[in-house]
Each structure stands twice: as C-alpha cells, then as structure tokens.
Amino acid sequence: RQLVERKLIPDDVRVQVLVQCREHLIKRTFEAIQGIKKVIVHIYNSTSTLQRDVVFHKDKEEIKQIAVEGTELVKLAVDGAKLLKEIAQETEGNFTFQYSPESFPGTEVDYALEVCTAVQDAWGQATPERPIIFNLPSTVEMNTPNVYGDQIEWMNRHFKDRDSIILSVHPHNDRGTGVAATELALLAGAERVEGTLFGNGERTGNVDILTLAYNMFSQGINPELAIENIRSIAEVYERCTKMQIDPRHPYAGKLVFTAFSG
C-alpha cells in the first residue's frame, strides 16, 4: 500500500503479488493492489507427494480443489462480484493471473498437469491475447538440472491451449545448479523466469537473474534487461541489502578479472 499511496510504482512496471490459495489472504491481497495499473496476482498451493501427506493430510482430489477454489476467488474479485469491483476497471485489461503448483519437482508431472488444467478451466478467461501464467517452481532444488528440464519439456508439450499460456519457471539454488537448471528449462520451452539480483533469496537463494542474463547475452540472445552497468547494480544491491557480493561471484565479483597463478 505504501508503494501505491506514495506513487512509487513507475508506469511501465508490472507489480506481482504472491498469495496462498486461502480466502482471507486473497481478499487482503486485493485490498492491497487497489490503484495499481498493471498487476499479476500469483496464487499457489503445494502439490508434492510429501506435502500432500505430511503437511495437508489430503488426497490428490482435495489438493486440486484448493487450487480451483483459489482460482474461483480471484475470478470473483476480478469479475467484480463482492470483492472490490473497481480492480477490474482500474487495471484496464492489464490484470494477469498466475498459478504455481508449489514444489513442482516433487510432484508427479501428470498430476501437476491435471491441477494446472483444472485451474485453467476454472479461470476460463485465458486467450492468446490475455494468457494465464503457469509457473513451475523448483521450490527446493531436488535433482540434476536435466531432470528439471525434462519435467518442463513434458509440461510444455502437454498443456491444453498452449498458445493461451505463458510457461514460467522459478528455480532455487539448493544444489548450486539454479542457473544450469534455468537454462535447460528455457531450452525446454519456458518463456519466463522469476529470479533475483545476485541470487538473493531464502536458503541458498533463487536463481541469479544477472548471471542468467549475461550468460544469454554471451550466446547472442538479448535478455532485454538494463544490465549494462554491473557495478552500479551491485552498489545499489549491497547498499539496500546490507550484504556483500562474494568476490568470486560470476560477472560481478571483485576478483572476476584477477588471477593469482602463473
């Protein structure tokens, strides 16, 4: 709300809010985004075999229903039923819906697809002009990068109405292979990446969006990000986070162009 009320959001920035598939949190989220012109509302619930059993004590059908009910709540809000009708008007067509089956790598791919398809059907508004985002997060990096890439490729080939979907990934770095997993996911059909500056994030961090972007640029692919001045980005990052970038960090570390041998 402070970002909105103090008018700190530039006109060309699309704000994304992340919320669990829980009614009171979704309502609170829609209260928070009033006045934002371009917004992505991103809902999620865990679908993994372990969390279905240990955390939720629910079967597959019950877990799928959590996702569907969350989608229906968002749809009510956007359609203007009792949850803040003005949201749909204020966003002027710049509202995007996103869903994540959390802990995707620990979920059977056919079941992940089943949940996403149920969400797609419940939303019922996705078109090539106004696509839905399906985000397949490596919530905890559990396997080698090629396995994640294979999972993304399978989903990419089996989604219904694929031209009405943006396939997104949200990799973490628990095994130290977040960048590699992301690059393979992009080769496998992913179109969008959620990452952080210098890999900042919980545990061992999210994928480093800068390393990824510079890697793409080195292969002749324009990441379309303003990354020309790495030192300026690093200075702002260190000042705002009060953390130091490792001197051997790719591209940005102070020892990148230093050799002690020979």
Short mmCIF file of C-alpha atoms in Angstrom, two decimals:
data_model
loop_
_atom_site.label_atom_id
_atom_site.label_comp_id
_atom_site.label_asym_id
_atom_site.label_seq_id
_atom_site.Cartn_x
_atom_site.Cartn_y
_atom_site.Cartn_z
CA ARG A 1 0.00 0.00 0.00
CA GLN A 2 2.87 2.37 0.72
CA LEU A 3 4.16 1.87 -2.84
CA VAL A 4 0.71 2.77 -4.18
CA GLU A 5 -0.09 5.64 -1.86
CA ARG A 6 3.31 7.28 -2.25
CA LYS A 7 3.13 6.76 -6.03
CA LEU A 8 6.44 4.89 -6.13
CA ILE A 9 5.48 2.45 -8.91
CA PRO A 10 6.62 3.60 -12.38
CA ASP A 11 4.02 3.42 -15.13
CA ASP A 12 5.95 0.78 -17.07
CA VAL A 13 6.35 -1.58 -14.09
CA ARG A 14 4.07 -4.58 -13.63
CA VAL A 15 3.74 -5.46 -9.95
CA GLN A 16 3.40 -9.11 -8.95
CA VAL A 17 1.84 -10.20 -5.66
CA LEU A 18 2.15 -13.74 -4.31
CA VAL A 19 -0.55 -15.26 -2.13
CA GLN A 20 -1.52 -18.70 -0.89
CA CYS A 21 -4.84 -20.21 -2.01
CA ARG A 22 -6.56 -19.06 1.18
CA GLU A 23 -9.66 -16.90 1.14
CA HIS A 24 -8.75 -14.29 3.76
CA LEU A 25 -5.28 -13.81 2.24
CA ILE A 26 -6.68 -13.40 -1.28
CA LYS A 27 -9.16 -10.80 -0.03
CA ARG A 28 -6.37 -8.95 1.76
CA THR A 29 -4.22 -9.07 -1.36
CA PHE A 30 -6.94 -7.46 -3.48
CA GLU A 31 -7.28 -4.72 -0.90
CA ALA A 32 -3.53 -4.13 -1.21
CA ILE A 33 -3.45 -3.84 -5.01
CA GLN A 34 -6.16 -1.22 -5.40
CA GLY A 35 -4.84 1.56 -7.60
CA ILE A 36 -2.14 -0.50 -9.35
CA LYS A 37 -2.49 -0.21 -13.13
CA LYS A 38 -0.51 -3.31 -14.13
CA VAL A 39 -0.64 -6.27 -11.79
CA ILE A 40 -0.05 -10.03 -11.70
CA VAL A 41 -1.88 -11.91 -8.95
CA HIS A 42 0.02 -15.13 -8.32
CA ILE A 43 -1.64 -17.85 -6.26
CA TYR A 44 -0.13 -21.16 -5.24
CA ASN A 45 -0.53 -24.32 -3.22
CA SER A 46 1.80 -27.24 -2.75
CA THR A 47 1.13 -30.35 -4.81
CA SER A 48 4.12 -32.55 -3.95
CA THR A 49 3.71 -36.12 -2.77
CA LEU A 50 5.44 -35.37 0.54
CA GLN A 51 3.48 -32.23 1.42
CA ARG A 52 0.15 -33.78 0.44
CA ASP A 53 0.86 -36.47 3.01
CA VAL A 54 2.77 -34.71 5.77
CA VAL A 55 1.50 -31.11 5.68
CA PHE A 56 -2.02 -31.20 4.29
CA HIS A 57 -3.13 -34.78 5.01
CA LYS A 58 -5.19 -34.59 1.81
CA ASP A 59 -5.51 -36.74 -1.27
CA LYS A 60 -4.95 -35.60 -4.86
CA GLU A 61 -8.54 -34.54 -5.45
CA GLU A 62 -8.63 -32.43 -2.27
CA ILE A 63 -5.34 -30.71 -3.13
CA LYS A 64 -6.61 -29.95 -6.64
CA GLN A 65 -9.74 -28.45 -5.12
CA ILE A 66 -7.62 -26.00 -3.09
CA ALA A 67 -6.19 -24.67 -6.36
CA VAL A 68 -9.59 -24.49 -8.02
CA GLU A 69 -11.18 -22.66 -5.09
CA GLY A 70 -8.32 -20.16 -5.01
CA THR A 71 -8.78 -19.54 -8.72
CA GLU A 72 -12.51 -19.01 -8.29
CA LEU A 73 -11.89 -16.46 -5.54
CA VAL A 74 -9.54 -14.48 -7.77
CA LYS A 75 -12.04 -14.70 -10.62
CA LEU A 76 -14.78 -13.34 -8.37
CA ALA A 77 -12.56 -10.44 -7.42
CA VAL A 78 -11.66 -9.59 -11.00
CA ASP A 79 -15.16 -10.09 -12.33
CA GLY A 80 -16.36 -7.66 -9.70
CA ALA A 81 -18.69 -9.84 -7.63
CA LYS A 82 -18.27 -8.82 -3.99
CA LEU A 83 -14.52 -8.45 -3.81
CA LEU A 84 -13.59 -4.94 -4.91
CA LYS A 85 -15.26 -4.44 -8.25
CA GLU A 86 -13.05 -1.47 -9.08
CA ILE A 87 -10.00 -3.71 -9.52
CA ALA A 88 -11.16 -4.91 -12.93
CA GLN A 89 -11.82 -1.34 -14.04
CA GLU A 90 -8.59 0.15 -12.74
CA THR A 91 -6.34 -2.41 -14.35
CA GLU A 92 -7.77 -1.63 -17.81
CA GLY A 93 -7.05 -5.10 -19.16
CA ASN A 94 -3.60 -5.19 -17.55
CA PHE A 95 -4.53 -7.81 -14.96
CA THR A 96 -2.72 -11.14 -15.30
CA PHE A 97 -3.49 -14.32 -13.39
CA GLN A 98 -0.71 -16.70 -12.39
CA TYR A 99 -0.78 -20.10 -10.71
CA SER A 100 2.03 -22.25 -9.30
CA PRO A 101 1.90 -25.89 -8.23
CA GLU A 102 4.40 -25.33 -5.42
CA SER A 103 7.12 -27.97 -5.02
CA PHE A 104 6.64 -28.92 -8.65
CA PRO A 105 9.77 -31.15 -8.90
CA GLY A 106 8.36 -33.34 -6.12
CA THR A 107 5.01 -33.65 -7.88
CA GLU A 108 4.11 -36.31 -10.43
CA VAL A 109 4.11 -34.42 -13.75
CA ASP A 110 0.81 -35.90 -14.87
CA TYR A 111 -0.80 -34.75 -11.63
CA ALA A 112 0.80 -31.30 -11.89
CA LEU A 113 -0.72 -31.06 -15.36
CA GLU A 114 -4.10 -32.21 -14.01
CA VAL A 115 -4.07 -29.46 -11.37
CA CYS A 116 -2.98 -26.79 -13.85
CA THR A 117 -5.69 -27.86 -16.30
CA ALA A 118 -8.32 -27.65 -13.53
CA VAL A 119 -7.11 -24.13 -12.74
CA GLN A 120 -7.18 -23.25 -16.44
CA ASP A 121 -10.77 -24.49 -16.72
CA ALA A 122 -11.86 -22.68 -13.55
CA TRP A 123 -10.29 -19.42 -14.77
CA GLY A 124 -11.88 -19.77 -18.19
CA GLN A 125 -10.59 -16.41 -19.41
CA ALA A 126 -7.20 -17.22 -20.91
CA THR A 127 -6.66 -16.27 -24.54
CA PRO A 128 -3.55 -15.76 -26.68
CA GLU A 129 -4.04 -12.01 -26.13
CA ARG A 130 -4.56 -12.36 -22.36
CA PRO A 131 -2.73 -15.55 -21.37
CA ILE A 132 -2.59 -17.24 -17.99
CA ILE A 133 0.86 -17.75 -16.45
CA PHE A 134 1.65 -21.24 -15.23
CA ASN A 135 4.75 -21.08 -13.09
CA LEU A 136 6.54 -24.36 -12.40
CA PRO A 137 8.83 -23.65 -9.45
CA SER A 138 11.85 -25.63 -8.39
CA THR A 139 10.80 -24.68 -4.86
CA VAL A 140 13.60 -26.79 -3.44
CA GLU A 141 16.19 -27.96 -5.95
CA MET A 142 15.87 -31.72 -5.70
CA ASN A 143 17.58 -33.20 -8.73
CA THR A 144 20.02 -32.60 -11.54
CA PRO A 145 19.26 -29.75 -13.98
CA ASN A 146 18.48 -32.12 -16.86
CA VAL A 147 15.66 -33.71 -14.86
CA TYR A 148 14.06 -30.32 -14.23
CA GLY A 149 14.46 -29.54 -17.92
CA ASP A 150 12.75 -32.83 -18.81
CA GLN A 151 9.85 -32.01 -16.48
CA ILE A 152 9.43 -28.58 -18.07
CA GLU A 153 9.56 -30.09 -21.56
CA TRP A 154 6.86 -32.65 -20.69
CA MET A 155 4.55 -29.95 -19.34
CA ASN A 156 5.26 -27.72 -22.34
CA ARG A 157 4.18 -30.50 -24.72
CA HIS A 158 1.05 -31.49 -22.82
CA PHE A 159 -0.60 -28.21 -21.77
CA LYS A 160 -4.07 -27.62 -23.20
CA ASP A 161 -4.48 -24.44 -25.28
CA ARG A 162 -0.73 -23.87 -25.15
CA ASP A 163 -0.97 -20.57 -27.05
CA SER A 164 -3.00 -19.12 -24.15
CA ILE A 165 -0.29 -19.96 -21.59
CA ILE A 166 2.97 -18.32 -20.58
CA LEU A 167 5.22 -21.07 -19.21
CA SER A 168 7.24 -19.66 -16.34
CA VAL A 169 9.92 -21.12 -14.05
CA HIS A 170 11.01 -20.13 -10.55
CA PRO A 171 14.25 -22.01 -9.79
CA HIS A 172 16.10 -22.14 -6.49
CA ASN A 173 19.74 -22.96 -5.97
CA ASP A 174 19.84 -25.62 -3.23
CA ARG A 175 22.18 -27.85 -5.25
CA GLY A 176 24.14 -24.92 -6.66
CA THR A 177 22.78 -25.58 -10.14
CA GLY A 178 19.99 -23.00 -10.35
CA VAL A 179 21.43 -21.24 -13.41
CA ALA A 180 22.03 -24.51 -15.27
CA ALA A 181 18.53 -25.74 -14.45
CA THR A 182 17.05 -22.48 -15.70
CA GLU A 183 18.98 -22.55 -18.96
CA LEU A 184 17.82 -26.10 -19.64
CA ALA A 185 14.25 -25.10 -18.74
CA LEU A 186 14.44 -22.27 -21.30
CA LEU A 187 15.69 -24.70 -23.91
CA ALA A 188 12.80 -26.99 -22.97
CA GLY A 189 10.15 -24.36 -23.67
CA ALA A 190 9.97 -21.99 -20.70
CA GLU A 191 9.24 -18.39 -21.73
CA ARG A 192 9.58 -16.53 -18.45
CA VAL A 193 11.93 -16.68 -15.47
CA GLU A 194 11.43 -15.49 -11.90
CA GLY A 195 14.79 -14.75 -10.31
CA THR A 196 16.61 -12.29 -8.09
CA LEU A 197 19.59 -9.97 -8.23
CA PHE A 198 22.76 -11.90 -7.38
CA GLY A 199 20.73 -14.93 -6.31
CA ASN A 200 19.33 -13.28 -3.19
CA GLY A 201 16.62 -15.42 -1.60
CA GLU A 202 15.73 -18.00 1.02
CA ARG A 203 18.17 -20.78 1.90
CA THR A 204 20.82 -20.84 -0.85
CA GLY A 205 18.89 -18.32 -2.92
CA ASN A 206 16.82 -18.05 -6.07
CA VAL A 207 18.38 -18.22 -9.50
CA ASP A 208 20.67 -15.24 -10.11
CA ILE A 209 18.86 -13.29 -12.82
CA LEU A 210 22.01 -11.35 -13.70
CA THR A 211 24.25 -14.37 -14.22
CA LEU A 212 21.50 -15.89 -16.31
CA ALA A 213 21.08 -12.71 -18.37
CA TYR A 214 24.81 -12.31 -19.00
CA ASN A 215 25.05 -15.97 -19.98
CA MET A 216 22.24 -15.49 -22.50
CA PHE A 217 23.88 -12.33 -23.84
CA SER A 218 27.18 -14.20 -24.31
CA GLN A 219 25.31 -16.63 -26.57
CA GLY A 220 23.86 -13.88 -28.73
CA ILE A 221 20.46 -13.70 -27.00
CA ASN A 222 19.32 -10.28 -25.83
CA PRO A 223 17.74 -10.66 -22.35
CA GLU A 224 16.12 -7.23 -22.78
CA LEU A 225 17.20 -6.11 -19.32
CA ALA A 226 19.11 -2.94 -18.43
CA ILE A 227 22.28 -4.70 -17.27
CA GLU A 228 24.90 -2.53 -18.93
CA ASN A 229 26.43 -1.26 -15.68
CA ILE A 230 27.03 -4.18 -13.33
CA ARG A 231 28.97 -2.08 -10.84
CA SER A 232 26.07 0.34 -10.42
CA ILE A 233 23.63 -2.55 -9.92
CA ALA A 234 26.00 -4.16 -7.42
CA GLU A 235 26.40 -0.92 -5.46
CA VAL A 236 22.64 -0.46 -5.10
CA TYR A 237 22.20 -4.12 -4.15
CA GLU A 238 24.86 -4.04 -1.44
CA ARG A 239 23.61 -0.73 -0.06
CA CYS A 240 19.99 -1.85 0.12
CA THR A 241 20.51 -5.39 1.38
CA LYS A 242 23.50 -4.66 3.66
CA MET A 243 25.08 -7.81 2.20
CA GLN A 244 28.34 -8.15 0.30
CA ILE A 245 28.62 -9.86 -3.08
CA ASP A 246 31.10 -12.71 -2.97
CA PRO A 247 34.38 -11.60 -4.62
CA ARG A 248 34.27 -14.67 -6.87
CA HIS A 249 30.65 -14.19 -7.93
CA PRO A 250 30.28 -14.57 -11.72
CA TYR A 251 30.46 -11.29 -13.66
CA ALA A 252 30.05 -9.05 -10.58
CA GLY A 253 32.70 -10.26 -8.12
CA LYS A 254 35.71 -8.04 -7.49
CA LEU A 255 38.07 -10.89 -8.43
CA VAL A 256 36.41 -11.74 -11.74
CA PHE A 257 39.30 -10.27 -13.71
CA THR A 258 42.02 -11.28 -11.25
CA ALA A 259 44.32 -14.30 -11.45
CA PHE A 260 46.82 -15.31 -8.77
CA SER A 261 48.54 -18.13 -10.62
CA GLY A 262 51.25 -18.15 -13.33
#
